[in-house]
Amino acid sequence: MITEILRPLLPEYGLSLGEEQFAALEVYAAMLKEWNKKMNLTAITDDEGIAVKHFLDSLAVLRYADPPQEAKLADVGAGASFPGAVLKIARPDLRLTLIDGLGKRVTFLAALSERLGFEAECLHLRAEEAGRDPALRERFDLVTAQAVAGMNVLAEYCLPLVKRGGTFAAMKGPEPDAEIAAAEKAIRLLGGAKPKWACYRLPSGDGRTLVTVQKIAATPEAYPRCSAKIAKLPL
């Protein structure tokens, strides 16, 4: 059971959940396993991995980037929605938008939010399309991404969505210092302050880093560029 694994781990991270929230995570895990049989959502499908590497890792965002009440949260490249839906379960007050470029994943996200009984805007959009949309651009208090790209690339995808005074939070692996240093020019150009980061270790032994960037100025209208240009000429 996810609850039995997760419950004793939370105090070490300064976190707590109620019984309804644990029950929601059990449903989430069951849906993840079932849908993963017909589409590629995650390579981690055992209870221990889901509880620690998906749920606990997502919840750790609240320790280092705790958003204000009723904050608008966008999860970019949401995939199976780590951390977005997990944060919504832990913080029902958050106003959640899930953005993904693959229609099948958006279908899963919509089904998940309906099954768990919370409101979430599930958008079938590429990140750069979202960043150029006036309805989404600079509208969010917190924008999260599981960092599969370099920080300079992620910053161009995500910072245009963050409103001034808001935060971009990138979930990274261990020892990202060189990568962060290489991205500081891009982050500054896109309206971000000097990045901060917190390193922690999961009970599985995996090292993690949450990189946070406060938005202090508007992103220039030229950004984000199209994905081909971002990939070919990262900032």
Short mmCIF file of C-alpha atoms in Angstrom, two decimals:
data_model
loop_
_atom_site.label_atom_id
_atom_site.label_comp_id
_atom_site.label_asym_id
_atom_site.label_seq_id
_atom_site.Cartn_x
_atom_site.Cartn_y
_atom_site.Cartn_z
CA MET A 1 0.00 0.00 0.00
CA ILE A 2 1.24 3.46 -0.93
CA THR A 3 0.02 4.90 2.38
CA GLU A 4 2.02 2.44 4.47
CA ILE A 5 5.20 3.35 2.61
CA LEU A 6 4.66 7.10 2.43
CA ARG A 7 3.20 7.96 5.85
CA PRO A 8 6.33 7.34 8.00
CA LEU A 9 8.54 9.22 5.51
CA LEU A 10 6.70 12.54 5.51
CA PRO A 11 7.77 13.97 8.92
CA GLU A 12 11.45 13.94 7.89
CA TYR A 13 10.51 16.29 5.05
CA GLY A 14 8.33 18.51 7.22
CA LEU A 15 5.18 17.28 5.47
CA SER A 16 1.86 15.80 6.54
CA LEU A 17 -1.27 14.52 4.82
CA GLY A 18 -4.78 13.66 5.95
CA GLU A 19 -6.55 10.36 5.38
CA GLU A 20 -8.51 11.68 2.40
CA GLN A 21 -5.27 12.75 0.77
CA PHE A 22 -3.67 9.35 1.32
CA ALA A 23 -6.79 7.74 -0.16
CA ALA A 24 -6.50 10.00 -3.22
CA LEU A 25 -2.88 8.97 -3.71
CA GLU A 26 -3.90 5.30 -3.58
CA VAL A 27 -6.41 5.95 -6.38
CA TYR A 28 -3.77 7.90 -8.30
CA ALA A 29 -1.29 5.00 -8.06
CA ALA A 30 -3.91 2.49 -9.20
CA MET A 31 -4.85 4.65 -12.20
CA LEU A 32 -1.19 5.15 -13.08
CA LYS A 33 -0.58 1.40 -13.16
CA GLU A 34 -3.73 0.69 -15.18
CA TRP A 35 -3.20 3.40 -17.79
CA ASN A 36 0.48 2.59 -18.06
CA LYS A 37 -0.49 -0.77 -19.58
CA LYS A 38 -1.78 1.03 -22.69
CA MET A 39 0.48 4.10 -22.85
CA ASN A 40 3.96 5.03 -21.71
CA LEU A 41 3.47 7.19 -18.62
CA THR A 42 6.29 5.97 -16.39
CA ALA A 43 8.91 3.26 -16.07
CA ILE A 44 8.31 3.18 -12.31
CA THR A 45 5.24 1.11 -11.45
CA ASP A 46 6.07 -0.66 -8.16
CA ASP A 47 4.52 0.70 -4.95
CA GLU A 48 7.85 1.64 -3.39
CA GLY A 49 8.94 3.54 -6.49
CA ILE A 50 5.63 5.34 -6.91
CA ALA A 51 5.49 6.33 -3.23
CA VAL A 52 9.08 7.58 -3.03
CA LYS A 53 10.27 8.57 -6.51
CA HIS A 54 6.96 10.03 -7.69
CA PHE A 55 4.84 11.09 -4.72
CA LEU A 56 7.41 11.97 -2.05
CA ASP A 57 9.67 13.68 -4.58
CA SER A 58 6.71 15.75 -5.80
CA LEU A 59 5.64 16.67 -2.28
CA ALA A 60 9.17 17.88 -1.50
CA VAL A 61 8.47 20.85 -3.78
CA LEU A 62 6.26 22.26 -1.02
CA ARG A 63 9.21 22.28 1.37
CA TYR A 64 11.28 24.56 -0.83
CA ALA A 65 8.77 26.44 -3.01
CA ASP A 66 5.62 26.68 -0.91
CA PRO A 67 3.14 28.77 -2.95
CA PRO A 68 0.62 31.19 -1.39
CA GLN A 69 -2.98 30.20 -0.78
CA GLU A 70 -5.04 29.79 -3.97
CA ALA A 71 -1.92 30.20 -6.09
CA LYS A 72 -2.13 29.45 -9.80
CA LEU A 73 0.12 26.48 -10.57
CA ALA A 74 1.18 25.32 -14.05
CA ASP A 75 2.87 21.95 -14.52
CA VAL A 76 4.74 22.08 -17.86
CA GLY A 77 5.35 18.88 -19.78
CA ALA A 78 3.06 17.36 -17.19
CA GLY A 79 3.28 13.74 -18.37
CA ALA A 80 1.72 11.68 -15.58
CA SER A 81 1.54 14.93 -13.55
CA PHE A 82 4.46 14.80 -11.21
CA PRO A 83 4.48 17.10 -9.36
CA GLY A 84 1.26 18.90 -10.44
CA ALA A 85 -1.54 16.54 -9.40
CA VAL A 86 0.34 15.44 -6.27
CA LEU A 87 0.63 19.08 -5.16
CA LYS A 88 -3.07 19.59 -5.85
CA ILE A 89 -3.90 16.61 -3.62
CA ALA A 90 -1.71 18.01 -0.84
CA ARG A 91 -2.90 21.58 -1.38
CA PRO A 92 -6.51 21.55 -2.66
CA ASP A 93 -6.52 25.37 -2.69
CA LEU A 94 -4.09 25.46 -5.63
CA ARG A 95 -5.55 26.33 -9.03
CA LEU A 96 -3.96 23.76 -11.30
CA THR A 97 -3.18 23.89 -15.02
CA LEU A 98 -1.57 20.84 -16.65
CA ILE A 99 0.21 21.41 -19.97
CA ASP A 100 1.45 18.62 -22.23
CA GLY A 101 2.17 18.31 -25.94
CA LEU A 102 0.93 14.72 -26.28
CA GLY A 103 -2.81 14.23 -26.58
CA LYS A 104 -2.85 10.76 -24.99
CA ARG A 105 -1.24 12.10 -21.84
CA VAL A 106 -3.71 14.97 -21.68
CA THR A 107 -6.52 12.40 -21.87
CA PHE A 108 -5.01 10.63 -18.86
CA LEU A 109 -4.65 13.90 -16.95
CA ALA A 110 -8.29 14.81 -17.57
CA ALA A 111 -9.44 11.34 -16.46
CA LEU A 112 -7.24 11.55 -13.36
CA SER A 113 -8.57 14.93 -12.28
CA GLU A 114 -12.16 13.77 -12.85
CA ARG A 115 -11.60 10.55 -10.89
CA LEU A 116 -9.97 12.41 -7.98
CA GLY A 117 -12.69 15.04 -7.99
CA PHE A 118 -10.62 18.16 -8.38
CA GLU A 119 -10.68 20.90 -10.97
CA ALA A 120 -7.70 21.12 -13.30
CA GLU A 121 -7.30 22.77 -16.67
CA CYS A 122 -5.74 20.13 -18.93
CA LEU A 123 -4.24 21.71 -22.04
CA HIS A 124 -2.93 19.94 -25.13
CA LEU A 125 -0.20 22.46 -25.93
CA ARG A 126 3.52 22.54 -26.45
CA ALA A 127 5.27 24.60 -23.78
CA GLU A 128 6.34 27.30 -26.22
CA GLU A 129 2.77 27.60 -27.52
CA ALA A 130 1.53 28.09 -23.97
CA GLY A 131 4.17 30.74 -23.30
CA ARG A 132 2.97 32.79 -26.29
CA ASP A 133 -0.73 32.48 -25.39
CA PRO A 134 -1.96 35.78 -23.83
CA ALA A 135 -4.35 33.83 -21.61
CA LEU A 136 -1.42 31.92 -20.07
CA ARG A 137 1.62 34.15 -20.44
CA GLU A 138 2.83 35.58 -17.11
CA ARG A 139 -0.32 34.34 -15.32
CA PHE A 140 1.08 31.80 -12.84
CA ASP A 141 2.39 32.06 -9.29
CA LEU A 142 4.32 28.80 -9.60
CA VAL A 143 5.43 26.90 -12.70
CA THR A 144 6.93 23.44 -12.23
CA ALA A 145 8.77 21.07 -14.54
CA GLN A 146 10.44 17.73 -14.09
CA ALA A 147 13.75 18.71 -15.58
CA VAL A 148 14.60 16.45 -18.48
CA ALA A 149 16.21 19.36 -20.38
CA GLY A 150 18.99 21.74 -19.44
CA MET A 151 18.12 24.71 -17.25
CA ASN A 152 18.62 27.21 -20.07
CA VAL A 153 16.10 25.34 -22.22
CA LEU A 154 13.65 24.82 -19.37
CA ALA A 155 13.86 28.49 -18.45
CA GLU A 156 12.78 29.53 -21.94
CA TYR A 157 9.85 27.14 -21.83
CA CYS A 158 8.71 28.00 -18.31
CA LEU A 159 9.65 31.55 -17.29
CA PRO A 160 7.32 33.19 -19.86
CA LEU A 161 4.41 31.60 -17.96
CA VAL A 162 5.48 32.93 -14.54
CA LYS A 163 4.08 36.24 -13.41
CA ARG A 164 6.36 38.83 -11.84
CA GLY A 165 6.86 37.88 -8.21
CA GLY A 166 6.13 34.23 -8.99
CA THR A 167 8.48 31.26 -9.04
CA PHE A 168 9.74 28.72 -11.54
CA ALA A 169 10.70 25.41 -9.87
CA ALA A 170 12.70 22.79 -11.77
CA MET A 171 13.08 19.28 -10.36
CA LYS A 172 16.62 18.14 -11.11
CA GLY A 173 18.98 15.34 -10.18
CA PRO A 174 22.09 15.64 -8.03
CA GLU A 175 24.93 18.12 -8.56
CA PRO A 176 23.39 20.57 -11.05
CA ASP A 177 25.80 23.41 -10.15
CA ALA A 178 27.57 23.65 -13.52
CA GLU A 179 24.29 23.44 -15.42
CA ILE A 180 22.73 26.19 -13.31
CA ALA A 181 25.78 28.43 -13.71
CA ALA A 182 25.63 27.96 -17.49
CA ALA A 183 21.95 28.99 -17.50
CA GLU A 184 22.23 32.18 -15.44
CA LYS A 185 22.56 34.45 -18.51
CA ALA A 186 19.44 32.93 -20.09
CA ILE A 187 17.49 33.17 -16.85
CA ARG A 188 18.39 36.84 -16.45
CA LEU A 189 17.42 37.57 -20.08
CA LEU A 190 14.03 35.91 -19.55
CA GLY A 191 13.23 37.98 -16.45
CA GLY A 192 14.45 35.69 -13.69
CA ALA A 193 16.53 36.43 -10.62
CA LYS A 194 19.66 34.49 -9.71
CA PRO A 195 18.61 30.87 -9.20
CA LYS A 196 18.61 29.20 -5.82
CA TRP A 197 18.67 25.48 -5.17
CA ALA A 198 18.17 22.96 -2.41
CA CYS A 199 19.67 19.46 -2.48
CA TYR A 200 18.07 16.51 -0.71
CA ARG A 201 18.14 12.74 -0.82
CA LEU A 202 15.20 10.38 -1.17
CA PRO A 203 14.97 7.27 1.05
CA SER A 204 15.85 5.26 -2.07
CA GLY A 205 19.26 6.95 -2.00
CA ASP A 206 18.63 9.04 -5.11
CA GLY A 207 19.92 12.59 -4.94
CA ARG A 208 17.54 15.38 -5.92
CA THR A 209 17.77 19.14 -6.38
CA LEU A 210 14.95 21.65 -6.57
CA VAL A 211 16.06 24.75 -8.45
CA THR A 212 13.90 27.84 -7.89
CA VAL A 213 13.95 31.08 -9.88
CA GLN A 214 11.94 34.14 -8.90
CA LYS A 215 10.49 36.18 -11.76
CA ILE A 216 11.53 39.82 -11.32
CA ALA A 217 10.93 41.30 -14.77
CA ALA A 218 8.71 40.70 -17.79
CA THR A 219 9.95 38.20 -20.35
CA PRO A 220 10.82 39.95 -23.65
CA GLU A 221 8.16 39.39 -26.32
CA ALA A 222 10.62 37.50 -28.54
CA TYR A 223 10.56 34.55 -26.10
CA PRO A 224 9.78 31.71 -26.07
CA ARG A 225 11.02 30.95 -29.56
CA CYS A 226 9.83 27.94 -31.55
CA SER A 227 11.02 24.58 -30.29
CA ALA A 228 13.36 24.03 -33.25
CA LYS A 229 15.23 27.25 -32.50
CA ILE A 230 15.35 26.49 -28.77
CA ALA A 231 16.87 23.08 -29.50
CA LYS A 232 19.30 24.31 -32.15
CA LEU A 233 20.41 27.54 -30.42
CA PRO A 234 19.71 27.32 -26.68
CA LEU A 235 20.20 30.58 -24.81
#
